[in-house]
mmCIF file of C-alpha atoms in Angstrom:
data_model
loop_
_atom_site.group_PDB
_atom_site.id
_atom_site.type_symbol
_atom_site.label_atom_id
_atom_site.label_comp_id
_atom_site.label_asym_id
_atom_site.label_seq_id
_atom_site.Cartn_x
_atom_site.Cartn_y
_atom_site.Cartn_z
ATOM 1 C CA MET Q 1095 2.807 -5.923 0.437
ATOM 2 C CA LYS Q 1096 0.045 -8.191 1.661
ATOM 3 C CA LEU Q 1097 -3.107 -6.155 2.347
ATOM 4 C CA LEU Q 1098 -6.358 -7.113 4.047
ATOM 5 C CA PHE Q 1099 -9.511 -5.102 3.390
ATOM 6 C CA VAL Q 1100 -12.268 -5.573 5.974
ATOM 7 C CA VAL Q 1101 -15.336 -4.793 3.904
ATOM 8 C CA ASP Q 1102 -19.017 -5.471 3.508
ATOM 9 C CA PRO Q 1103 -19.906 -8.522 1.348
ATOM 10 C CA LEU Q 1104 -17.909 -8.393 -1.890
ATOM 11 C CA ALA Q 1105 -20.926 -9.235 -4.030
ATOM 12 C CA GLY Q 1106 -22.658 -6.069 -2.834
ATOM 13 C CA LEU Q 1107 -19.823 -3.664 -3.688
ATOM 14 C CA LYS Q 1108 -20.374 -1.556 -6.816
ATOM 15 C CA PRO Q 1109 -17.267 -1.748 -9.009
ATOM 16 C CA HIS Q 1110 -18.055 1.465 -10.921
ATOM 17 C CA LYS Q 1111 -18.297 3.668 -7.820
ATOM 18 C CA ASP Q 1112 -17.118 1.963 -4.636
ATOM 19 C CA SER Q 1113 -13.920 3.432 -3.194
ATOM 20 C CA SER Q 1114 -12.979 0.111 -1.590
ATOM 21 C CA VAL Q 1115 -12.985 -1.499 -5.034
ATOM 22 C CA ALA Q 1116 -10.797 1.335 -6.324
ATOM 23 C CA MET Q 1117 -8.345 0.746 -3.457
ATOM 24 C CA MET Q 1118 -8.135 -2.977 -4.186
ATOM 25 C CA ARG Q 1119 -7.634 -2.373 -7.907
ATOM 26 C CA ALA Q 1120 -4.888 0.157 -7.185
ATOM 27 C CA ALA Q 1121 -3.191 -2.259 -4.787
ATOM 28 C CA ALA Q 1122 -3.278 -5.083 -7.315
ATOM 29 C CA ALA Q 1123 -1.993 -2.778 -10.066
ATOM 30 C CA ARG Q 1124 1.037 -2.017 -7.902
ATOM 31 C CA GLY Q 1125 1.761 -5.706 -7.412
ATOM 32 C CA HIS Q 1126 0.389 -6.170 -3.901
ATOM 33 C CA GLU Q 1127 -1.523 -9.208 -2.621
ATOM 34 C CA VAL Q 1128 -5.162 -8.346 -1.975
ATOM 35 C CA HIS Q 1129 -7.226 -10.191 0.620
ATOM 36 C CA ALA Q 1130 -10.730 -9.483 1.925
ATOM 37 C CA ALA Q 1131 -12.793 -10.425 4.949
ATOM 38 C CA GLU Q 1132 -16.011 -9.295 6.561
ATOM 39 C CA ALA Q 1133 -16.041 -7.984 10.116
ATOM 40 C CA ALA Q 1134 -17.947 -11.111 11.225
ATOM 41 C CA GLN Q 1135 -14.968 -13.208 10.060
ATOM 42 C CA LEU Q 1136 -12.623 -11.656 12.627
ATOM 43 C CA TYR Q 1137 -11.894 -13.693 15.741
ATOM 44 C CA ILE Q 1138 -9.474 -14.097 18.620
ATOM 45 C CA ARG Q 1139 -7.812 -17.441 19.330
ATOM 46 C CA LEU Q 1140 -5.514 -17.726 22.366
ATOM 47 C CA GLY Q 1141 -5.119 -13.956 22.422
ATOM 48 C CA THR Q 1142 -4.238 -13.658 18.731
ATOM 49 C CA ALA Q 1143 -6.434 -11.781 16.273
ATOM 50 C CA CYS Q 1144 -7.178 -13.836 13.151
ATOM 51 C CA ALA Q 1145 -9.600 -13.835 10.234
ATOM 52 C CA ASP Q 1146 -10.824 -16.195 7.558
ATOM 53 C CA CYS Q 1147 -9.590 -14.251 4.529
ATOM 54 C CA ASP Q 1148 -10.254 -14.549 0.800
ATOM 55 C CA ALA Q 1149 -7.245 -14.083 -1.465
ATOM 56 C CA LEU Q 1150 -8.499 -12.177 -4.507
ATOM 57 C CA GLU Q 1151 -7.599 -11.789 -8.134
ATOM 58 C CA ILE Q 1152 -8.722 -8.310 -9.211
ATOM 59 C CA PHE Q 1153 -10.012 -7.281 -12.647
ATOM 60 C CA PRO Q 1154 -10.803 -3.859 -14.215
ATOM 61 C CA ASP Q 1155 -14.313 -4.719 -15.460
ATOM 62 C CA ASP Q 1156 -17.672 -5.281 -13.760
ATOM 63 C CA THR Q 1157 -16.746 -8.867 -12.876
ATOM 64 C CA TRP Q 1158 -14.059 -7.299 -10.760
ATOM 65 C CA TYR Q 1159 -12.811 -10.101 -8.513
ATOM 66 C CA ARG Q 1160 -12.271 -13.817 -8.272
ATOM 67 C CA ILE Q 1161 -11.726 -15.648 -4.998
ATOM 68 C CA LEU Q 1162 -8.589 -17.740 -5.309
ATOM 69 C CA ARG Q 1163 -8.691 -19.420 -1.911
ATOM 70 C CA ARG Q 1164 -9.793 -18.908 1.665
ATOM 71 C CA ARG Q 1165 -7.585 -19.543 4.667
ATOM 72 C CA GLU Q 1166 -6.956 -18.329 8.169
ATOM 73 C CA TRP Q 1167 -4.446 -15.517 8.618
ATOM 74 C CA ARG Q 1168 -3.150 -13.769 11.696
ATOM 75 C CA LEU Q 1169 -3.924 -10.093 11.153
ATOM 76 C CA ALA Q 1170 -0.382 -9.229 12.204
ATOM 77 C CA ASP Q 1171 0.851 -11.156 9.124
ATOM 78 C CA PHE Q 1172 -0.543 -8.437 6.834
ATOM 79 C CA ASP Q 1173 1.413 -5.299 6.020
ATOM 80 C CA ALA Q 1174 -1.801 -3.322 6.592
ATOM 81 C CA VAL Q 1175 -5.396 -4.056 7.567
ATOM 82 C CA VAL Q 1176 -7.754 -1.494 6.017
ATOM 83 C CA MET Q 1177 -11.079 -1.220 7.865
ATOM 84 C CA ARG Q 1178 -13.752 -0.281 5.309
ATOM 85 C CA THR Q 1179 -16.978 -1.619 6.815
ATOM 86 C CA ASP Q 1180 -19.818 0.851 6.302
ATOM 87 C CA PRO Q 1181 -21.827 2.305 9.203
ATOM 88 C CA PRO Q 1182 -24.105 2.158 11.094
ATOM 89 C CA VAL Q 1183 -21.682 2.263 13.990
ATOM 90 C CA ASP Q 1184 -23.720 -0.202 15.983
ATOM 91 C CA THR Q 1185 -22.773 -2.862 18.519
ATOM 92 C CA ASP Q 1186 -21.433 -5.189 15.819
ATOM 93 C CA TYR Q 1187 -19.245 -2.439 14.389
ATOM 94 C CA LEU Q 1188 -17.900 -1.434 17.789
ATOM 95 C CA LEU Q 1189 -17.121 -5.037 18.678
ATOM 96 C CA ALA Q 1190 -15.164 -5.331 15.402
ATOM 97 C CA THR Q 1191 -13.068 -2.335 16.434
ATOM 98 C CA HIS Q 1192 -12.289 -4.058 19.736
ATOM 99 C CA LEU Q 1193 -11.092 -7.153 17.881
ATOM 100 C CA LEU Q 1194 -9.018 -4.940 15.590
ATOM 101 C CA GLY Q 1195 -7.605 -3.264 18.688
ATOM 102 C CA ILE Q 1196 -6.378 -6.655 19.865
ATOM 103 C CA ALA Q 1197 -4.880 -7.176 16.397
ATOM 104 C CA GLU Q 1198 -3.076 -3.854 16.798
ATOM 105 C CA ALA Q 1199 -1.716 -5.019 20.158
ATOM 106 C CA ASN Q 1200 -0.495 -8.176 18.365
ATOM 107 C CA GLY Q 1201 1.493 -5.967 16.004
ATOM 108 C CA ALA Q 1202 -0.979 -5.413 13.159
ATOM 109 C CA ARG Q 1203 -1.130 -2.078 11.390
ATOM 110 C CA VAL Q 1204 -4.816 -1.122 11.197
ATOM 111 C CA LEU Q 1205 -6.091 1.829 9.143
ATOM 112 C CA ASN Q 1206 -7.884 3.756 10.522
ATOM 113 C CA ARG Q 1207 -6.800 3.017 14.080
ATOM 114 C CA PRO Q 1208 -9.533 1.093 15.921
ATOM 115 C CA SER Q 1209 -9.484 3.568 18.813
ATOM 116 C CA ALA Q 1210 -10.110 6.432 16.378
ATOM 117 C CA LEU Q 1211 -13.072 4.602 14.844
ATOM 118 C CA ARG Q 1212 -14.550 4.234 18.327
ATOM 119 C CA ASP Q 1213 -13.661 7.638 19.745
ATOM 120 C CA PHE Q 1214 -14.619 9.941 16.883
ATOM 121 C CA ASN Q 1215 -18.279 9.809 16.007
ATOM 122 C CA GLU Q 1216 -18.549 11.242 12.503
ATOM 123 C CA LYS Q 1217 -21.154 13.810 13.507
ATOM 124 C CA LEU Q 1218 -19.924 14.735 16.985
ATOM 125 C CA VAL Q 1219 -16.269 15.065 15.995
ATOM 126 C CA ILE Q 1220 -16.927 18.431 14.321
ATOM 127 C CA LEU Q 1221 -17.443 19.882 17.805
ATOM 128 C CA ASN Q 1222 -13.644 19.800 18.114
ATOM 129 C CA PHE Q 1223 -13.563 22.552 15.471
ATOM 130 C CA PRO Q 1224 -16.180 25.112 16.569
ATOM 131 C CA GLN Q 1225 -14.621 27.842 14.419
ATOM 132 C CA PHE Q 1226 -15.763 26.000 11.279
ATOM 133 C CA ILE Q 1227 -19.281 24.792 12.089
ATOM 134 C CA ALA Q 1228 -22.800 26.192 11.837
ATOM 135 C CA PRO Q 1229 -24.907 26.603 15.006
ATOM 136 C CA THR Q 1230 -25.267 23.052 16.316
ATOM 137 C CA LEU Q 1231 -27.195 21.295 19.070
ATOM 138 C CA VAL Q 1232 -26.892 17.723 20.321
ATOM 139 C CA ALA Q 1233 -29.799 16.650 22.498
ATOM 140 C CA ALA Q 1234 -32.435 14.003 23.081
ATOM 141 C CA ALA Q 1235 -35.013 16.210 24.813
ATOM 142 C CA ARG Q 1236 -37.642 17.606 22.473
ATOM 143 C CA VAL Q 1237 -37.845 20.826 24.473
ATOM 144 C CA GLU Q 1238 -34.188 21.554 23.671
ATOM 145 C CA ILE Q 1239 -34.629 20.783 19.981
ATOM 146 C CA GLU Q 1240 -37.818 22.844 19.790
ATOM 147 C CA ALA Q 1241 -36.013 25.809 21.368
ATOM 148 C CA PHE Q 1242 -33.201 25.444 18.811
ATOM 149 C CA LEU Q 1243 -35.775 25.337 16.023
ATOM 150 C CA LEU Q 1244 -37.523 28.430 17.411
ATOM 151 C CA GLU Q 1245 -34.199 30.294 17.391
ATOM 152 C CA HIS Q 1246 -33.054 29.278 13.919
ATOM 153 C CA ARG Q 1247 -36.424 28.714 12.196
ATOM 154 C CA ASP Q 1248 -35.050 26.245 9.632
ATOM 155 C CA ILE Q 1249 -32.875 23.329 10.750
ATOM 156 C CA ILE Q 1250 -31.518 19.925 9.793
ATOM 157 C CA VAL Q 1251 -31.879 17.033 12.244
ATOM 158 C CA LYS Q 1252 -30.028 13.737 11.900
ATOM 159 C CA PRO Q 1253 -29.101 10.603 13.853
ATOM 160 C CA LEU Q 1254 -25.545 10.241 15.101
ATOM 161 C CA THR Q 1255 -24.826 6.736 13.782
ATOM 162 C CA GLU Q 1256 -26.037 6.551 10.173
ATOM 163 C CA MET Q 1257 -24.532 7.322 6.752
ATOM 164 C CA GLY Q 1258 -25.613 8.210 3.218
ATOM 165 C CA GLY Q 1259 -28.237 10.705 4.346
ATOM 166 C CA ALA Q 1260 -30.266 8.093 6.257
ATOM 167 C CA GLY Q 1261 -32.566 9.693 8.809
ATOM 168 C CA VAL Q 1262 -31.743 13.283 7.794
ATOM 169 C CA PHE Q 1263 -34.683 15.700 7.859
ATOM 170 C CA ARG Q 1264 -35.161 19.412 7.272
ATOM 171 C CA LEU Q 1265 -37.544 20.886 9.832
ATOM 172 C CA THR Q 1266 -39.482 24.122 10.182
ATOM 173 C CA HIS Q 1267 -42.221 25.004 12.664
ATOM 174 C CA THR Q 1268 -44.830 24.580 9.943
ATOM 175 C CA ASP Q 1269 -43.885 20.964 9.239
ATOM 176 C CA PRO Q 1270 -46.926 18.857 10.218
ATOM 177 C CA ASN Q 1271 -44.676 15.847 10.838
ATOM 178 C CA ARG Q 1272 -42.324 17.674 13.200
ATOM 179 C CA ASN Q 1273 -43.356 15.866 16.361
ATOM 180 C CA ALA Q 1274 -43.351 12.439 14.720
ATOM 181 C CA ILE Q 1275 -39.905 13.015 13.209
ATOM 182 C CA LEU Q 1276 -38.409 14.063 16.530
ATOM 183 C CA GLU Q 1277 -40.081 11.221 18.424
ATOM 184 C CA THR Q 1278 -38.731 8.708 15.894
ATOM 185 C CA LEU Q 1279 -35.182 10.065 15.704
ATOM 186 C CA THR Q 1280 -34.809 10.496 19.486
ATOM 187 C CA ARG Q 1281 -36.713 7.314 20.322
ATOM 188 C CA HIS Q 1282 -39.124 9.381 22.389
ATOM 189 C CA GLY Q 1283 -36.405 11.403 24.066
ATOM 190 C CA ARG Q 1284 -34.038 8.529 24.876
ATOM 191 C CA ARG Q 1285 -31.375 9.006 22.181
ATOM 192 C CA PRO Q 1286 -29.531 12.248 21.355
ATOM 193 C CA ILE Q 1287 -29.506 13.532 17.798
ATOM 194 C CA MET Q 1288 -27.777 16.434 16.069
ATOM 195 C CA ALA Q 1289 -29.575 19.587 14.958
ATOM 196 C CA GLN Q 1290 -27.865 22.202 12.789
ATOM 197 C CA ARG Q 1291 -28.992 25.463 11.256
ATOM 198 C CA TYR Q 1292 -30.071 24.784 7.678
ATOM 199 C CA LEU Q 1293 -27.444 25.881 5.180
ATOM 200 C CA PRO Q 1294 -29.007 26.996 1.871
ATOM 201 C CA GLU Q 1295 -25.597 26.583 0.220
ATOM 202 C CA ILE Q 1296 -26.437 22.860 0.063
ATOM 203 C CA MET Q 1297 -27.929 23.656 -3.341
ATOM 204 C CA ASP Q 1298 -24.339 24.217 -4.560
ATOM 205 C CA GLY Q 1299 -23.320 20.842 -3.162
ATOM 206 C CA ASP Q 1300 -22.254 18.993 -0.045
ATOM 207 C CA LYS Q 1301 -18.490 18.943 -0.645
ATOM 208 C CA ARG Q 1302 -16.398 15.893 0.254
ATOM 209 C CA ILE Q 1303 -12.717 16.702 0.900
ATOM 210 C CA LEU Q 1304 -10.357 13.756 1.289
ATOM 211 C CA LEU Q 1305 -7.336 13.572 3.593
ATOM 212 C CA ILE Q 1306 -4.846 10.723 3.168
ATOM 213 C CA ASP Q 1307 -2.203 10.385 5.878
ATOM 214 C CA GLY Q 1308 -2.358 14.126 6.509
ATOM 215 C CA GLU Q 1309 -2.200 15.074 2.805
ATOM 216 C CA ILE Q 1310 -5.053 16.959 1.156
ATOM 217 C CA ILE Q 1311 -6.497 15.805 -2.177
ATOM 218 C CA PRO Q 1312 -6.735 19.050 -4.207
ATOM 219 C CA PHE Q 1313 -10.258 18.407 -5.538
ATOM 220 C CA ALA Q 1314 -13.500 18.194 -3.595
ATOM 221 C CA LEU Q 1315 -16.482 16.145 -4.706
ATOM 222 C CA ALA Q 1316 -19.587 18.325 -4.553
ATOM 223 C CA ARG Q 1317 -22.692 16.168 -4.115
ATOM 224 C CA ILE Q 1318 -25.567 18.157 -5.661
ATOM 225 C CA PRO Q 1319 -29.099 17.430 -4.372
ATOM 226 C CA GLN Q 1320 -31.879 16.442 -6.722
ATOM 227 C CA PRO Q 1321 -34.606 19.104 -7.231
ATOM 228 C CA GLY Q 1322 -36.806 19.263 -4.137
ATOM 229 C CA GLU Q 1323 -34.249 17.374 -2.030
ATOM 230 C CA THR Q 1324 -32.077 18.775 0.776
ATOM 231 C CA ARG Q 1325 -29.594 15.881 0.917
ATOM 232 C CA GLY Q 1326 -26.673 15.833 -1.474
ATOM 233 C CA ASN Q 1327 -25.536 12.310 -0.558
ATOM 234 C CA LEU Q 1328 -24.957 10.144 -3.623
ATOM 235 C CA ALA Q 1329 -26.860 7.370 -1.851
ATOM 236 C CA ALA Q 1330 -29.838 9.755 -1.686
ATOM 237 C CA GLY Q 1331 -29.723 10.503 -5.420
ATOM 238 C CA GLY Q 1332 -27.274 13.402 -5.472
ATOM 239 C CA THR Q 1333 -25.097 13.995 -8.511
ATOM 240 C CA ALA Q 1334 -21.321 14.293 -8.243
ATOM 241 C CA ARG Q 1335 -19.211 17.219 -9.472
ATOM 242 C CA ALA Q 1336 -15.479 17.343 -8.804
ATOM 243 C CA GLN Q 1337 -14.108 20.844 -8.285
ATOM 244 C CA PRO Q 1338 -10.927 22.514 -7.007
ATOM 245 C CA LEU Q 1339 -10.837 23.328 -3.316
ATOM 246 C CA SER Q 1340 -11.884 26.855 -2.431
ATOM 247 C CA ASP Q 1341 -9.772 28.956 -0.090
ATOM 248 C CA ARG Q 1342 -12.193 28.141 2.735
ATOM 249 C CA ASP Q 1343 -12.152 24.422 1.907
ATOM 250 C CA ARG Q 1344 -8.359 24.447 2.107
ATOM 251 C CA GLU Q 1345 -8.385 26.428 5.363
ATOM 252 C CA ILE Q 1346 -10.624 23.791 6.957
ATOM 253 C CA ALA Q 1347 -8.617 20.888 5.531
ATOM 254 C CA GLU Q 1348 -5.274 22.345 6.602
ATOM 255 C CA ALA Q 1349 -6.544 22.772 10.164
ATOM 256 C CA ILE Q 1350 -7.892 19.221 10.411
ATOM 257 C CA ALA Q 1351 -5.221 17.273 8.491
ATOM 258 C CA PRO Q 1352 -2.513 17.297 11.195
ATOM 259 C CA TRP Q 1353 -5.100 16.588 13.902
ATOM 260 C CA ALA Q 1354 -6.382 13.590 11.942
ATOM 261 C CA LYS Q 1355 -2.893 12.201 11.399
ATOM 262 C CA ASP Q 1356 -1.988 12.660 15.074
ATOM 263 C CA HIS Q 1357 -5.097 10.698 16.098
ATOM 264 C CA GLY Q 1358 -4.522 7.707 13.822
ATOM 265 C CA ILE Q 1359 -7.032 8.735 11.156
ATOM 266 C CA PHE Q 1360 -5.164 7.701 8.007
ATOM 267 C CA LEU Q 1361 -8.142 8.413 5.728
ATOM 268 C CA ALA Q 1362 -10.786 11.051 6.437
ATOM 269 C CA GLY Q 1363 -13.572 12.603 4.430
ATOM 270 C CA LEU Q 1364 -14.523 16.132 5.441
ATOM 271 C CA ASP Q 1365 -18.034 17.274 4.533
ATOM 272 C CA VAL Q 1366 -18.356 21.011 3.922
ATOM 273 C CA ILE Q 1367 -21.489 22.938 2.951
ATOM 274 C CA GLY Q 1368 -20.749 26.493 1.922
ATOM 275 C CA VAL Q 1369 -18.149 27.615 4.462
ATOM 276 C CA CYS Q 1370 -19.237 25.224 7.247
ATOM 277 C CA LEU Q 1371 -17.845 21.845 8.273
ATOM 278 C CA THR Q 1372 -20.734 19.431 8.832
ATOM 279 C CA GLU Q 1373 -19.114 15.985 9.334
ATOM 280 C CA ILE Q 1374 -15.754 14.216 9.433
ATOM 281 C CA ASN Q 1375 -16.083 10.730 7.985
ATOM 282 C CA VAL Q 1376 -13.618 8.218 9.436
ATOM 283 C CA THR Q 1377 -15.302 4.849 8.825
ATOM 284 C CA SER Q 1378 -15.412 4.401 5.024
ATOM 285 C CA PRO Q 1379 -15.020 7.730 3.195
ATOM 286 C CA THR Q 1380 -15.974 7.576 -0.475
ATOM 287 C CA GLY Q 1381 -15.641 9.703 -3.602
ATOM 288 C CA PHE Q 1382 -12.420 8.196 -4.958
ATOM 289 C CA GLN Q 1383 -13.765 7.016 -8.291
ATOM 290 C CA GLU Q 1384 -15.786 10.131 -9.087
ATOM 291 C CA ILE Q 1385 -12.854 12.471 -8.403
ATOM 292 C CA THR Q 1386 -10.526 10.301 -10.478
ATOM 293 C CA ALA Q 1387 -12.936 10.049 -13.420
ATOM 294 C CA GLN Q 1388 -13.532 13.819 -13.560
ATOM 295 C CA THR Q 1389 -10.040 15.162 -12.787
ATOM 296 C CA GLY Q 1390 -7.511 12.446 -13.597
ATOM 297 C CA VAL Q 1391 -6.178 12.523 -10.032
ATOM 298 C CA ASP Q 1392 -5.925 8.832 -9.115
ATOM 299 C CA VAL Q 1393 -7.045 8.987 -5.508
ATOM 300 C CA ALA Q 1394 -6.881 5.234 -4.935
ATOM 301 C CA ALA Q 1395 -3.299 5.100 -6.212
ATOM 302 C CA ARG Q 1396 -2.403 7.955 -3.854
ATOM 303 C CA PHE Q 1397 -3.978 6.008 -0.997
ATOM 304 C CA ILE Q 1398 -1.950 2.861 -1.756
ATOM 305 C CA GLU Q 1399 1.217 4.913 -2.202
ATOM 306 C CA ALA Q 1400 0.615 6.439 1.224
ATOM 307 C CA VAL Q 1401 0.140 2.968 2.735
ATOM 308 C CA GLU Q 1402 3.433 1.915 1.146
ATOM 309 C CA HIS Q 1403 5.398 4.856 2.524
ATOM 310 C CA ALA Q 1404 3.797 5.436 5.914
#
């Protein structure tokens, strides 16, 4: 197969932890051609979606790639185009999904589907599964958020477009920065944010559960917060512990897996704290390398195998 990975700049990817690197290594190990491009290198010429793509040679060490050549390709000439650009889901990201949508209309196979990347905000999408979530509010008005805080006493507030724990705050009524935090996150009441009841089970980890083409990886990656921190995200300093899925984890995953597959979400990362679903990551779910290193389950190889057989 000839595969294109639409990623952030290659030089900034971390070979020891980045799931995109693991995917490319697994693809190369199985004899596939690996190409890469950034979202800004996508374009449409005479109605055809193209990109200036780097053909890569992939290595197992820290110097993990070499660019062999760059040339223009029609996206439809690839067996699969894997969209792995990190959030924020801003105007540039959304425009890239529109270009990938044109590629799909040209006959390209894009994973995840561009329409799914646009339609399913990673925070808001949990509202499709109310049976699994903690009390949740989405609002821009401070009066609504304050009322939610008064009811639940201890809450988490977060923006709807970020990743890696960016902009996530724990709030109580005694927090002297409460007003400033809400003004900043909501842009003075002009942008909705999400508020959720604080889940003390975060101390046992924010669990990442991976779904690949409707199949459930049997281990979750629990991201454990640092002392004094309420965010388990690895980007926020959390430590990673792979563990078997609990009965509740599997119940949530089994409910969401067929829905994700039906909606063109080939790869999803479910975030679960305690018994509550908190996010469904569809842009660039991570955790592949940590799960593989701790359990021996080669998640990246499973991903490439699924691409081969789908």
